[in-house]
Amino acid sequence: MSATSPPPSPADGRRMELQVPRRSRWEEFWRLFRRNRLAVGGMIIFILFFGVATAGLFLTAGTQPIFDPALVRLQEKLRPPLARPHVDSLGAQEVPPLGVYLLGTDELGRDVFARMLQGAWVSLTVGFVAVGIAVFIGIFMGGMAGYFGQEFIRIGHLLWAVAVIAGAALLFSGIVAVGLLVGAGGVAGLVHNLTPKRISGRTQRSWGGAVLAQNAMRVDTLIMRFVDIMLCFPSFFLILTVVALLPPSIYNIMIVIGLTSWMGAARFVRAEFLALREQDFVAAARALGLGNFRIIFRHMMPNAIAPVLVSATIGIATAILTEAGLSFLGFGVPPPHATWGNILSDGRQFIFDAPWLTFIPGLAILIVVLAFNLFGDGLRDVLNPKLRERHA
Amino acid sequence: MTFLTRSDILLAVQDLSVHFRSEDQVARAVEGVSFDVQRQETVCLVGESGCGKTVSALTILGLIPQPPGEIAGGRILFDGRNLLDCREDEMQKIRGNRIAMVFQEPLTSLNPVFTIGDQIAEALETHADLTSAQRVERCVQLLDDVGIPSPRERLADYPHQLSGGQRQRVMIAMALACHPELVIADEPTTALDVTVQAQILRLFRALQQSHAMAVLYITHDLGVVSVIADRVYVMYAGIIVEQGLRAHIFDAARHPYTQDLLEALPTRSKRGRRLYSIPGAVPNPAAKPPGCPFHPRCRYAIPTCGQQPPGMCDYGDGHRARCPVLFDGGPSHWGQETLTGKV
Amino acid sequence: MIAFIARSSVQKIVTLFFVSIVSFLIIHLAPGQPSQVDPLNPKFTPEMVARYRQAFHLDQPLYTQYLYFYRDLFTGKTVSWKDNRSVLAKIWERFLKSLPLFIVGTILTWTISFPIGIRSAIARGSAFDQTTTFCAYLLISIPGFFFAYILIIFVVQTFQVPVIGMQTFGLNQSSVTAAVMDRIWHLLLPSVLGATGGIAVLSRYVRSQMLEVESQDYVRTARAKGLPAEQVHYRHALRNALLPFVTMFGLILPGLIGGSVIIESIFSWPGIGRMAYEAILARDYPVILTVNFVSAVLVLGGTFVSDVLYLLVDPRIRL
């Protein structure tokens, strides 16, 4: 609905409607955001990094990449940045495309520039996928807790859920037939329990049925206790443990980082949803008879997404740092992929002979993570309604 | 009206302008406002929210955050001395001591981690030379004055243990601690229940008599004004549009805005009739209309209203209104920004 | 008061139960059958899996495994695969070695970040505020080990002192002062490094808390009373801004365990983080799982302590 104007009063046509200058949401956002110079700088680097990472994907991929990050030239090892290659000792394909080792070479004579290009994409993917997983779980959990939080879980639900989990466990431990049976029974029970009953006739409950229908706990309690449990584990060490147990793979790292860092997003979404639930427009939507999912996704999510965006931006920065830390300890993304983290941790043995192997990836990580953090905090300042007040 | 000697005027705000500057715009919250408060009288500053009344009050105490706020001009004479020229340490000696303030939200205006005794005694500690035993006695006395039962036991209470009305009483006790000559009350009853509002208003009247102090009472509620005011200033969009004794305003309002406000006031005589509401909204302080700021909402507006700022028109006996259209004198009052020097 | 503590402890005990289940379930991430050994996973060989199955009773049903796991842990039967010593005893011993690092690091963190955060909040937008804000961002964003290497090179080249390890090897014959100085040099750098991240985060947090409180109505009331600026800032504002930090006291210890892995590895400090890392490298699974469990329990204990502390300082919570 558009802003309502007061009904025109026929008595006096001279009254004018007062026009307060209004800006669109984006203009307002940009006006506020622009004030924070650090955040604008962060955003520019953020965009640049995207460009470099995408370019890196195209320039280093394929069988005949323009910049080959895996090309070993042992005779050219540890050349400093901007060194010219000894063309006579190299094959035609081994000469770097720009005719110069822009960022030097490493201990195997690989072009650090090519490796950094490839690493930019890998680091970005690790960050994005990990945070994507975390945000997805976080929104789901937080949304459930915030919106359906006051609903009760019945003992019956719990039992059926246990059956589902037990079925899955049996399936995985090889007892397929029994597992399928138990799991399917659990799912059926849950579906039966959760679908709204249309028959309003008097139902006769047995004693057992009454026990199953007892309220056990609130959805909110269940989810938030789970968040508490997850928060008990020191995240870096937990990630390290899990990564150490699983086979080395870039996907495992993304998934593990994602699975251990969704709690913040869940808390934010829950808090937003709890506040939004009380607002009039949600009550109005409910009064109009809109379905829960329409209310959640059309009316509440757009209002709750801001803090999630902020924590996601900062989360990507954290994920890149975590990956670097894992690489340092030898549990990072395994060899065929170059990441900034493993270039940095490989380079540390040569810190005196070839300082660029440490400083180039180190500074690159520093700058990108810094940019993400500054950008994220700038976003938070702008999106925080408390700080948006006129004279605050 | 009785003749006033100069010393009867306790506070004189002259031509005060306060602006708030943000990146790309200036909000002229207060523009050339003048009013005065005499000793022991109650003056009401009335207007809708956002019209600049709270800003004016905070400026008197030097509590406007600068930046973004900036005092663009004018003088604030308190007992003959310009407060705008005072240094911060001189202002500290005046705040809470000679001028005290009661704020709108008793719920958030008391510090949650200190007992109310601590918070009342603090002003005494800063401004008065008392022993700690004397301070306790004075606090008990003050709480008793503002009508808090068993005051001695209450001293050790924390704000959250009191009701909203009691907290506002504590705020008032705090303001009275050092026998101020002027108390500025910024909508002290707005956040309270109606019954509690009436109690607090009565308390204000009684205290004003017994403590012989002047009160500058800021409110948007004409109902409150009719109970408490000796004189009234009506503000709209940063300027004063009408001023006069309470009777002038309520019985013979001369400015269309004041008239509209009174018409919007629910009274018993208007029972059963549709309540009047002023069309439109208060202008954004950063984008006020030219000429008279009220003209887009005014039922008497003529083209000149949108071109020239209206001057003050004198109806005698201290009653003035800033609307030349309704004044018999007519066009001669256009363009006169202030009324200083013209009576 | 007592009701609150009782409720809180019940809640913590329930959480503890689930924490114990999660810590236990981590075991099952590793392949449980020799046939499941992934040839791509060099960490597991069929022999390893056999030993693993035996140590964690993987032949038993799930709930028996769980009971065995904690029975063995608390009776000292869970032993390190490396030296057959009880895991709990090992952890305790290494914890004591880490303690000086924790203490110095914590003292540095709290004594430095509070003045910085408070000053930048009071002088918001000043050169001091902008500088510290940027430095904080810088410290948050730098990869820890990269920063460590830069600092080590700087200190070693500038002061000519060795910094790796707890003390210089073979210094036993030298004088007491030399030995003490040597210890201090070795302690200083890892503590400073451990503290930097904390200082950056905490000072930002202090600043935002302080800003939040400074804009409250009661601070305006305090100023309207004519109190001097210091009294307004340090009595009225700070007291309120400090409340949330009380709850952080309980979380100092567990926070440091998680963060010490990298720093202790770099400095070869024989503390708990280094032990955990070595255990991971040596596939010493009993130690790895126990460290996870112990640190989760510490966090839980820490939150309990925080709850109680908060109860003591905030007059609004009196039950």
Short mmCIF file of N, CA and C in Angstrom, two decimals, chain A residues 280-357:
data_model
loop_
_atom_site.label_atom_id
_atom_site.label_comp_id
_atom_site.label_asym_id
_atom_site.label_seq_id
_atom_site.Cartn_x
_atom_site.Cartn_y
_atom_site.Cartn_z
N ASP A 280 3.43 -5.42 14.27
CA ASP A 280 2.05 -5.38 13.79
C ASP A 280 1.90 -5.98 12.40
N PHE A 281 2.92 -5.78 11.54
CA PHE A 281 2.69 -6.26 10.18
C PHE A 281 2.64 -7.77 10.11
N VAL A 282 3.31 -8.43 11.06
CA VAL A 282 3.23 -9.89 11.09
C VAL A 282 1.86 -10.31 11.62
N ALA A 283 1.42 -9.61 12.65
CA ALA A 283 0.08 -9.89 13.17
C ALA A 283 -0.95 -9.67 12.08
N ALA A 284 -0.76 -8.59 11.30
CA ALA A 284 -1.69 -8.29 10.22
C ALA A 284 -1.67 -9.41 9.18
N ALA A 285 -0.46 -9.86 8.83
CA ALA A 285 -0.35 -10.93 7.84
C ALA A 285 -1.07 -12.18 8.34
N ARG A 286 -0.92 -12.42 9.66
CA ARG A 286 -1.56 -13.61 10.20
C ARG A 286 -3.08 -13.43 10.21
N ALA A 287 -3.48 -12.20 10.51
CA ALA A 287 -4.92 -11.93 10.54
C ALA A 287 -5.53 -12.10 9.15
N LEU A 288 -4.71 -11.86 8.10
CA LEU A 288 -5.19 -12.06 6.74
C LEU A 288 -5.24 -13.53 6.37
N GLY A 289 -4.76 -14.38 7.28
CA GLY A 289 -4.84 -15.81 7.03
C GLY A 289 -3.73 -16.34 6.14
N LEU A 290 -2.61 -15.61 6.07
CA LEU A 290 -1.51 -16.10 5.26
C LEU A 290 -0.89 -17.32 5.92
N GLY A 291 -0.32 -18.20 5.12
CA GLY A 291 0.32 -19.40 5.64
C GLY A 291 1.63 -19.06 6.32
N ASN A 292 2.05 -19.94 7.22
CA ASN A 292 3.28 -19.71 7.96
C ASN A 292 4.46 -19.46 7.03
N PHE A 293 4.55 -20.27 5.97
CA PHE A 293 5.75 -20.16 5.14
C PHE A 293 5.74 -18.87 4.34
N ARG A 294 4.55 -18.42 3.96
CA ARG A 294 4.48 -17.15 3.27
C ARG A 294 4.87 -16.02 4.22
N ILE A 295 4.40 -16.10 5.45
CA ILE A 295 4.76 -15.06 6.42
C ILE A 295 6.27 -15.06 6.64
N ILE A 296 6.81 -16.27 6.80
CA ILE A 296 8.24 -16.34 7.08
C ILE A 296 9.05 -15.78 5.92
N PHE A 297 8.75 -16.25 4.71
CA PHE A 297 9.65 -15.90 3.61
C PHE A 297 9.33 -14.56 2.97
N ARG A 298 8.05 -14.16 2.94
CA ARG A 298 7.74 -12.89 2.30
C ARG A 298 7.83 -11.72 3.28
N HIS A 299 7.43 -11.97 4.51
CA HIS A 299 7.30 -10.84 5.42
C HIS A 299 8.43 -10.72 6.43
N MET A 300 8.91 -11.85 6.91
CA MET A 300 9.89 -11.75 7.99
C MET A 300 11.32 -11.85 7.50
N MET A 301 11.56 -12.77 6.58
CA MET A 301 12.95 -12.98 6.17
C MET A 301 13.63 -11.72 5.65
N PRO A 302 12.95 -10.93 4.78
CA PRO A 302 13.63 -9.74 4.28
C PRO A 302 14.05 -8.79 5.40
N ASN A 303 13.30 -8.81 6.49
CA ASN A 303 13.64 -7.93 7.60
C ASN A 303 14.70 -8.52 8.51
N ALA A 304 14.85 -9.84 8.45
CA ALA A 304 15.78 -10.49 9.37
C ALA A 304 17.13 -10.76 8.73
N ILE A 305 17.22 -10.51 7.41
CA ILE A 305 18.39 -10.99 6.69
C ILE A 305 19.62 -10.12 6.95
N ALA A 306 19.40 -8.86 7.34
CA ALA A 306 20.52 -7.93 7.46
C ALA A 306 21.63 -8.43 8.39
N PRO A 307 21.30 -8.79 9.64
CA PRO A 307 22.39 -9.25 10.51
C PRO A 307 23.04 -10.52 10.00
N VAL A 308 22.27 -11.34 9.28
CA VAL A 308 22.85 -12.57 8.74
C VAL A 308 23.88 -12.23 7.67
N LEU A 309 23.53 -11.25 6.83
CA LEU A 309 24.48 -10.81 5.80
C LEU A 309 25.77 -10.34 6.44
N VAL A 310 25.63 -9.55 7.50
CA VAL A 310 26.81 -9.03 8.16
C VAL A 310 27.65 -10.17 8.71
N SER A 311 27.00 -11.10 9.40
CA SER A 311 27.79 -12.17 10.01
C SER A 311 28.35 -13.08 8.92
N ALA A 312 27.65 -13.17 7.76
CA ALA A 312 28.20 -13.98 6.68
C ALA A 312 29.46 -13.34 6.12
N THR A 313 29.43 -12.03 5.94
CA THR A 313 30.61 -11.35 5.41
C THR A 313 31.81 -11.58 6.31
N ILE A 314 31.58 -11.40 7.61
CA ILE A 314 32.68 -11.59 8.54
C ILE A 314 33.02 -13.08 8.63
N GLY A 315 32.01 -13.93 8.45
CA GLY A 315 32.25 -15.37 8.49
C GLY A 315 33.18 -15.84 7.38
N ILE A 316 33.05 -15.24 6.19
CA ILE A 316 33.95 -15.61 5.09
C ILE A 316 35.38 -15.29 5.49
N ALA A 317 35.56 -14.11 6.07
CA ALA A 317 36.90 -13.73 6.52
C ALA A 317 37.43 -14.77 7.51
N THR A 318 36.58 -15.15 8.47
CA THR A 318 37.01 -16.12 9.47
C THR A 318 37.35 -17.46 8.83
N ALA A 319 36.53 -17.86 7.84
CA ALA A 319 36.77 -19.16 7.20
C ALA A 319 38.10 -19.15 6.47
N ILE A 320 38.43 -18.03 5.83
CA ILE A 320 39.72 -17.96 5.13
C ILE A 320 40.86 -18.07 6.14
N LEU A 321 40.71 -17.39 7.27
CA LEU A 321 41.74 -17.48 8.31
C LEU A 321 41.83 -18.90 8.87
N THR A 322 40.67 -19.53 9.06
CA THR A 322 40.68 -20.89 9.60
C THR A 322 41.39 -21.84 8.64
N GLU A 323 41.10 -21.68 7.36
CA GLU A 323 41.74 -22.53 6.37
C GLU A 323 43.25 -22.31 6.41
N ALA A 324 43.67 -21.06 6.54
CA ALA A 324 45.11 -20.78 6.62
C ALA A 324 45.72 -21.45 7.84
N GLY A 325 45.00 -21.38 8.98
CA GLY A 325 45.49 -22.01 10.19
C GLY A 325 45.61 -23.52 10.03
N LEU A 326 44.60 -24.11 9.41
CA LEU A 326 44.64 -25.56 9.17
C LEU A 326 45.81 -25.91 8.25
N SER A 327 46.02 -25.11 7.22
CA SER A 327 47.14 -25.35 6.32
C SER A 327 48.45 -25.30 7.08
N PHE A 328 48.55 -24.32 7.97
CA PHE A 328 49.78 -24.19 8.74
C PHE A 328 50.05 -25.46 9.54
N LEU A 329 49.02 -26.04 10.08
CA LEU A 329 49.20 -27.24 10.89
C LEU A 329 49.26 -28.50 10.03
N GLY A 330 49.15 -28.33 8.71
CA GLY A 330 49.29 -29.48 7.83
C GLY A 330 47.99 -30.20 7.55
N PHE A 331 46.87 -29.58 7.90
CA PHE A 331 45.59 -30.24 7.66
C PHE A 331 44.69 -29.42 6.74
N GLY A 332 45.32 -28.58 5.93
CA GLY A 332 44.53 -27.70 5.08
C GLY A 332 44.10 -28.40 3.80
N VAL A 333 43.76 -27.58 2.82
CA VAL A 333 43.35 -28.11 1.52
C VAL A 333 44.53 -28.88 0.93
N PRO A 334 44.32 -30.15 0.52
CA PRO A 334 45.45 -30.98 0.09
C PRO A 334 46.00 -30.54 -1.27
N PRO A 335 47.25 -30.97 -1.57
CA PRO A 335 48.10 -30.42 -2.60
C PRO A 335 47.56 -30.05 -3.98
N PRO A 336 46.83 -30.81 -4.72
CA PRO A 336 46.65 -30.29 -6.08
C PRO A 336 46.12 -28.85 -6.10
N HIS A 337 45.33 -28.48 -5.10
CA HIS A 337 44.83 -27.12 -5.04
C HIS A 337 45.84 -26.23 -4.30
N ALA A 338 46.09 -25.07 -4.86
CA ALA A 338 46.85 -24.07 -4.12
C ALA A 338 45.85 -23.18 -3.40
N THR A 339 46.08 -22.93 -2.11
CA THR A 339 45.31 -21.89 -1.43
C THR A 339 46.32 -20.93 -0.85
N TRP A 340 45.84 -19.74 -0.53
CA TRP A 340 46.76 -18.76 0.05
C TRP A 340 47.32 -19.31 1.35
N GLY A 341 46.48 -20.07 2.06
CA GLY A 341 46.95 -20.64 3.32
C GLY A 341 48.09 -21.61 3.11
N ASN A 342 47.97 -22.53 2.12
CA ASN A 342 49.08 -23.48 2.02
C ASN A 342 50.29 -22.90 1.30
N ILE A 343 50.11 -21.87 0.46
CA ILE A 343 51.30 -21.19 -0.08
C ILE A 343 52.07 -20.56 1.08
N LEU A 344 51.32 -19.92 1.97
CA LEU A 344 51.95 -19.25 3.11
C LEU A 344 52.65 -20.26 4.02
N SER A 345 51.97 -21.38 4.30
CA SER A 345 52.61 -22.28 5.26
C SER A 345 53.76 -23.06 4.61
N ASP A 346 53.69 -23.28 3.29
CA ASP A 346 54.84 -23.89 2.62
C ASP A 346 56.02 -22.93 2.60
N GLY A 347 55.70 -21.65 2.48
CA GLY A 347 56.77 -20.67 2.30
C GLY A 347 57.57 -20.42 3.57
N ARG A 348 57.05 -20.83 4.73
CA ARG A 348 57.71 -20.41 5.96
C ARG A 348 59.06 -21.05 6.16
N GLN A 349 59.31 -22.19 5.49
CA GLN A 349 60.65 -22.79 5.64
C GLN A 349 61.70 -21.93 4.95
N PHE A 350 61.25 -21.09 4.05
CA PHE A 350 62.22 -20.32 3.25
C PHE A 350 62.15 -18.85 3.64
N ILE A 351 61.71 -18.60 4.86
CA ILE A 351 61.40 -17.21 5.20
C ILE A 351 62.64 -16.30 5.07
N PHE A 352 63.85 -16.86 5.29
CA PHE A 352 65.03 -16.01 5.16
C PHE A 352 65.55 -15.98 3.73
N ASP A 353 65.47 -17.13 3.05
CA ASP A 353 65.98 -17.17 1.68
C ASP A 353 65.00 -16.54 0.70
N ALA A 354 63.72 -16.76 0.92
CA ALA A 354 62.73 -16.29 -0.04
C ALA A 354 61.56 -15.68 0.71
N PRO A 355 61.79 -14.50 1.31
CA PRO A 355 60.73 -13.91 2.14
C PRO A 355 59.43 -13.67 1.38
N TRP A 356 59.53 -13.50 0.05
CA TRP A 356 58.28 -13.24 -0.68
C TRP A 356 57.30 -14.40 -0.59
N LEU A 357 57.82 -15.61 -0.39
CA LEU A 357 56.93 -16.77 -0.29
C LEU A 357 56.06 -16.69 0.96
#
